[in-house]
């Protein structure tokens, strides 16, 4: 059973920073892509950032230049450094793993339970 567990959310003032972490557990050989999505109340879930096992990255337009995604392949962990946070960044942030190769076989996608990020004065 593969699980993704996020940590690092919380309340921060506008202009502040937060670092999210997401660790995958289970008998995992590799994960092609790990990423972060977010969903604000009344809005659709959207891509924040994603990173492949080779280090290629992709960012949503609204976070480019402010957020940085990184990963530790040996630990099956992905990080999201969020700087210059704005109130519109307030959302539940979900970790995602895509194309996982495990001892039990191939898994197409796995989601974490989500962590709340609130940007407010």
PDB file of C-alpha atoms in Angstrom:
ATOM      1  CA  UNK A   1       0.000   0.000   0.000  1.00  0.00           C
ATOM      2  CA  UNK A   2       1.535   3.278  -1.139  1.00  0.00           C
ATOM      3  CA  UNK A   3       0.810   6.401   0.860  1.00  0.00           C
ATOM      4  CA  UNK A   4       1.767  10.049   0.491  1.00  0.00           C
ATOM      5  CA  UNK A   5       1.978  12.090   3.683  1.00  0.00           C
ATOM      6  CA  UNK A   6       2.220  15.872   3.512  1.00  0.00           C
ATOM      7  CA  UNK A   7       3.504  18.226   6.180  1.00  0.00           C
ATOM      8  CA  UNK A   8       4.419  21.875   6.581  1.00  0.00           C
ATOM      9  CA  UNK A   9       1.167  23.702   5.998  1.00  0.00           C
ATOM     10  CA  UNK A  10      -0.104  26.441   8.234  1.00  0.00           C
ATOM     11  CA  UNK A  11      -0.908  30.116   8.601  1.00  0.00           C
ATOM     12  CA  UNK A  12       1.500  32.709   7.252  1.00  0.00           C
ATOM     13  CA  UNK A  13       1.357  36.439   6.640  1.00  0.00           C
ATOM     14  CA  UNK A  14       1.430  37.869   3.116  1.00  0.00           C
ATOM     15  CA  UNK A  15       5.001  38.021   1.865  1.00  0.00           C
ATOM     16  CA  UNK A  16       6.044  35.153   4.103  1.00  0.00           C
ATOM     17  CA  UNK A  17       7.379  31.706   3.292  1.00  0.00           C
ATOM     18  CA  UNK A  18       6.436  28.096   3.939  1.00  0.00           C
ATOM     19  CA  UNK A  19       8.014  24.792   2.988  1.00  0.00           C
ATOM     20  CA  UNK A  20       5.841  21.775   2.286  1.00  0.00           C
ATOM     21  CA  UNK A  21       7.125  18.213   2.357  1.00  0.00           C
ATOM     22  CA  UNK A  22       5.574  15.027   1.039  1.00  0.00           C
ATOM     23  CA  UNK A  23       6.987  11.599   1.751  1.00  0.00           C
ATOM     24  CA  UNK A  24       5.894   8.465  -0.081  1.00  0.00           C
ATOM     25  CA  UNK A  25       5.868   5.240   1.880  1.00  0.00           C
ATOM     26  CA  UNK A  26       5.462   1.624   0.826  1.00  0.00           C
ATOM     27  CA  UNK A  27       7.552  -0.787  -1.184  1.00  0.00           C
ATOM     28  CA  UNK A  28       8.384   1.724  -3.904  1.00  0.00           C
ATOM     29  CA  UNK A  29      11.072   1.194  -6.523  1.00  0.00           C
ATOM     30  CA  UNK A  30      10.584   4.510  -8.295  1.00  0.00           C
ATOM     31  CA  UNK A  31       8.145   7.361  -8.952  1.00  0.00           C
ATOM     32  CA  UNK A  32       8.234   9.051 -12.347  1.00  0.00           C
ATOM     33  CA  UNK A  33       6.649  12.355 -11.400  1.00  0.00           C
ATOM     34  CA  UNK A  34       5.844  13.968  -8.072  1.00  0.00           C
ATOM     35  CA  UNK A  35       3.948  17.181  -7.775  1.00  0.00           C
ATOM     36  CA  UNK A  36       1.790  19.570  -5.858  1.00  0.00           C
ATOM     37  CA  UNK A  37      -1.738  20.641  -6.680  1.00  0.00           C
ATOM     38  CA  UNK A  38      -3.994  23.009  -4.793  1.00  0.00           C
ATOM     39  CA  UNK A  39      -7.700  23.596  -4.448  1.00  0.00           C
ATOM     40  CA  UNK A  40      -9.259  26.748  -3.070  1.00  0.00           C
ATOM     41  CA  UNK A  41     -12.909  26.865  -1.969  1.00  0.00           C
ATOM     42  CA  UNK A  42     -15.201  26.977  -4.971  1.00  0.00           C
ATOM     43  CA  UNK A  43     -12.375  26.429  -7.443  1.00  0.00           C
ATOM     44  CA  UNK A  44     -11.024  23.489  -9.397  1.00  0.00           C
ATOM     45  CA  UNK A  45      -7.870  21.703  -8.353  1.00  0.00           C
ATOM     46  CA  UNK A  46      -4.905  23.158 -10.225  1.00  0.00           C
ATOM     47  CA  UNK A  47      -1.281  22.255 -10.797  1.00  0.00           C
ATOM     48  CA  UNK A  48       1.162  24.162  -8.630  1.00  0.00           C
ATOM     49  CA  UNK A  49       4.400  22.414  -9.586  1.00  0.00           C
ATOM     50  CA  UNK A  50       5.692  19.022 -10.690  1.00  0.00           C
ATOM     51  CA  UNK A  51       9.091  17.395 -10.991  1.00  0.00           C
ATOM     52  CA  UNK A  52      10.250  14.247 -12.753  1.00  0.00           C
ATOM     53  CA  UNK A  53      12.748  11.773 -11.394  1.00  0.00           C
ATOM     54  CA  UNK A  54      15.282  13.322 -13.759  1.00  0.00           C
ATOM     55  CA  UNK A  55      14.724  16.784 -12.332  1.00  0.00           C
ATOM     56  CA  UNK A  56      12.609  18.395 -15.042  1.00  0.00           C
ATOM     57  CA  UNK A  57      10.134  20.843 -13.548  1.00  0.00           C
ATOM     58  CA  UNK A  58       6.843  22.450 -14.481  1.00  0.00           C
ATOM     59  CA  UNK A  59       5.079  25.297 -12.671  1.00  0.00           C
ATOM     60  CA  UNK A  60       1.663  26.865 -12.741  1.00  0.00           C
ATOM     61  CA  UNK A  61       1.767  30.394 -14.149  1.00  0.00           C
ATOM     62  CA  UNK A  62       0.622  31.993 -10.908  1.00  0.00           C
ATOM     63  CA  UNK A  63       3.546  30.629  -8.872  1.00  0.00           C
ATOM     64  CA  UNK A  64       6.442  30.958 -11.306  1.00  0.00           C
ATOM     65  CA  UNK A  65       9.330  32.839  -9.744  1.00  0.00           C
ATOM     66  CA  UNK A  66       7.939  32.437  -6.215  1.00  0.00           C
ATOM     67  CA  UNK A  67       7.726  28.669  -5.624  1.00  0.00           C
ATOM     68  CA  UNK A  68      10.435  26.057  -6.073  1.00  0.00           C
ATOM     69  CA  UNK A  69       9.892  22.323  -6.247  1.00  0.00           C
ATOM     70  CA  UNK A  70      12.603  19.785  -5.461  1.00  0.00           C
ATOM     71  CA  UNK A  71      12.809  16.104  -4.637  1.00  0.00           C
ATOM     72  CA  UNK A  72      14.990  13.489  -3.022  1.00  0.00           C
ATOM     73  CA  UNK A  73      14.632  10.340  -5.109  1.00  0.00           C
ATOM     74  CA  UNK A  74      16.369   8.165  -2.529  1.00  0.00           C
ATOM     75  CA  UNK A  75      13.775   9.183   0.062  1.00  0.00           C
ATOM     76  CA  UNK A  76      10.813   9.359  -2.330  1.00  0.00           C
ATOM     77  CA  UNK A  77      10.161  12.819  -0.954  1.00  0.00           C
ATOM     78  CA  UNK A  78       9.152  16.013  -2.706  1.00  0.00           C
ATOM     79  CA  UNK A  79       9.380  19.538  -1.341  1.00  0.00           C
ATOM     80  CA  UNK A  80       7.719  22.824  -2.216  1.00  0.00           C
ATOM     81  CA  UNK A  81       9.412  26.026  -1.099  1.00  0.00           C
ATOM     82  CA  UNK A  82       6.859  28.826  -1.223  1.00  0.00           C
ATOM     83  CA  UNK A  83       8.116  32.409  -1.013  1.00  0.00           C
ATOM     84  CA  UNK A  84       6.393  35.781  -1.361  1.00  0.00           C
ATOM     85  CA  UNK A  85       3.092  34.197  -0.447  1.00  0.00           C
ATOM     86  CA  UNK A  86      -0.107  35.997  -1.355  1.00  0.00           C
ATOM     87  CA  UNK A  87      -3.642  35.664   0.033  1.00  0.00           C
ATOM     88  CA  UNK A  88      -4.660  34.063  -3.267  1.00  0.00           C
ATOM     89  CA  UNK A  89      -2.265  31.195  -2.512  1.00  0.00           C
ATOM     90  CA  UNK A  90      -4.631  30.120   0.255  1.00  0.00           C
ATOM     91  CA  UNK A  91      -5.817  26.590  -0.502  1.00  0.00           C
ATOM     92  CA  UNK A  92      -5.523  22.950   0.430  1.00  0.00           C
ATOM     93  CA  UNK A  93      -2.304  21.664  -1.112  1.00  0.00           C
ATOM     94  CA  UNK A  94      -2.250  18.056  -2.295  1.00  0.00           C
ATOM     95  CA  UNK A  95       0.790  15.954  -3.062  1.00  0.00           C
ATOM     96  CA  UNK A  96       0.610  13.653  -6.092  1.00  0.00           C
ATOM     97  CA  UNK A  97       2.717  10.796  -7.329  1.00  0.00           C
ATOM     98  CA  UNK A  98       2.335   9.556 -10.911  1.00  0.00           C
ATOM     99  CA  UNK A  99       3.579   6.346 -12.514  1.00  0.00           C
ATOM    100  CA  UNK A 100       4.831   4.520  -9.458  1.00  0.00           C
ATOM    101  CA  UNK A 101       6.660   1.201  -9.719  1.00  0.00           C
ATOM    102  CA  UNK A 102       6.256  -0.821  -6.539  1.00  0.00           C
ATOM    103  CA  UNK A 103       6.838  -4.313  -5.244  1.00  0.00           C
ATOM    104  CA  UNK A 104       3.129  -4.937  -5.810  1.00  0.00           C
ATOM    105  CA  UNK A 105       3.239  -3.637  -9.392  1.00  0.00           C
ATOM    106  CA  UNK A 106       2.479  -0.468 -11.315  1.00  0.00           C
ATOM    107  CA  UNK A 107       0.366   2.279  -9.748  1.00  0.00           C
ATOM    108  CA  UNK A 108      -0.809   5.081 -12.006  1.00  0.00           C
ATOM    109  CA  UNK A 109      -1.422   7.808  -9.429  1.00  0.00           C
ATOM    110  CA  UNK A 110      -1.546   8.379  -5.688  1.00  0.00           C
ATOM    111  CA  UNK A 111      -2.784  11.421  -3.758  1.00  0.00           C
ATOM    112  CA  UNK A 112      -1.960  12.676  -0.302  1.00  0.00           C
ATOM    113  CA  UNK A 113      -4.628  13.763   2.147  1.00  0.00           C
ATOM    114  CA  UNK A 114      -3.900  17.466   1.716  1.00  0.00           C
ATOM    115  CA  UNK A 115      -2.496  20.196   3.930  1.00  0.00           C
ATOM    116  CA  UNK A 116      -4.033  23.606   4.496  1.00  0.00           C
ATOM    117  CA  UNK A 117      -2.069  26.724   3.617  1.00  0.00           C
ATOM    118  CA  UNK A 118      -3.602  30.018   4.701  1.00  0.00           C
ATOM    119  CA  UNK A 119      -2.064  33.366   3.803  1.00  0.00           C
ATOM    120  CA  UNK A 120      -3.597  36.136   5.846  1.00  0.00           C
ATOM    121  CA  UNK A 121      -2.660  39.157   7.878  1.00  0.00           C
TER     122      UNK A 121
END
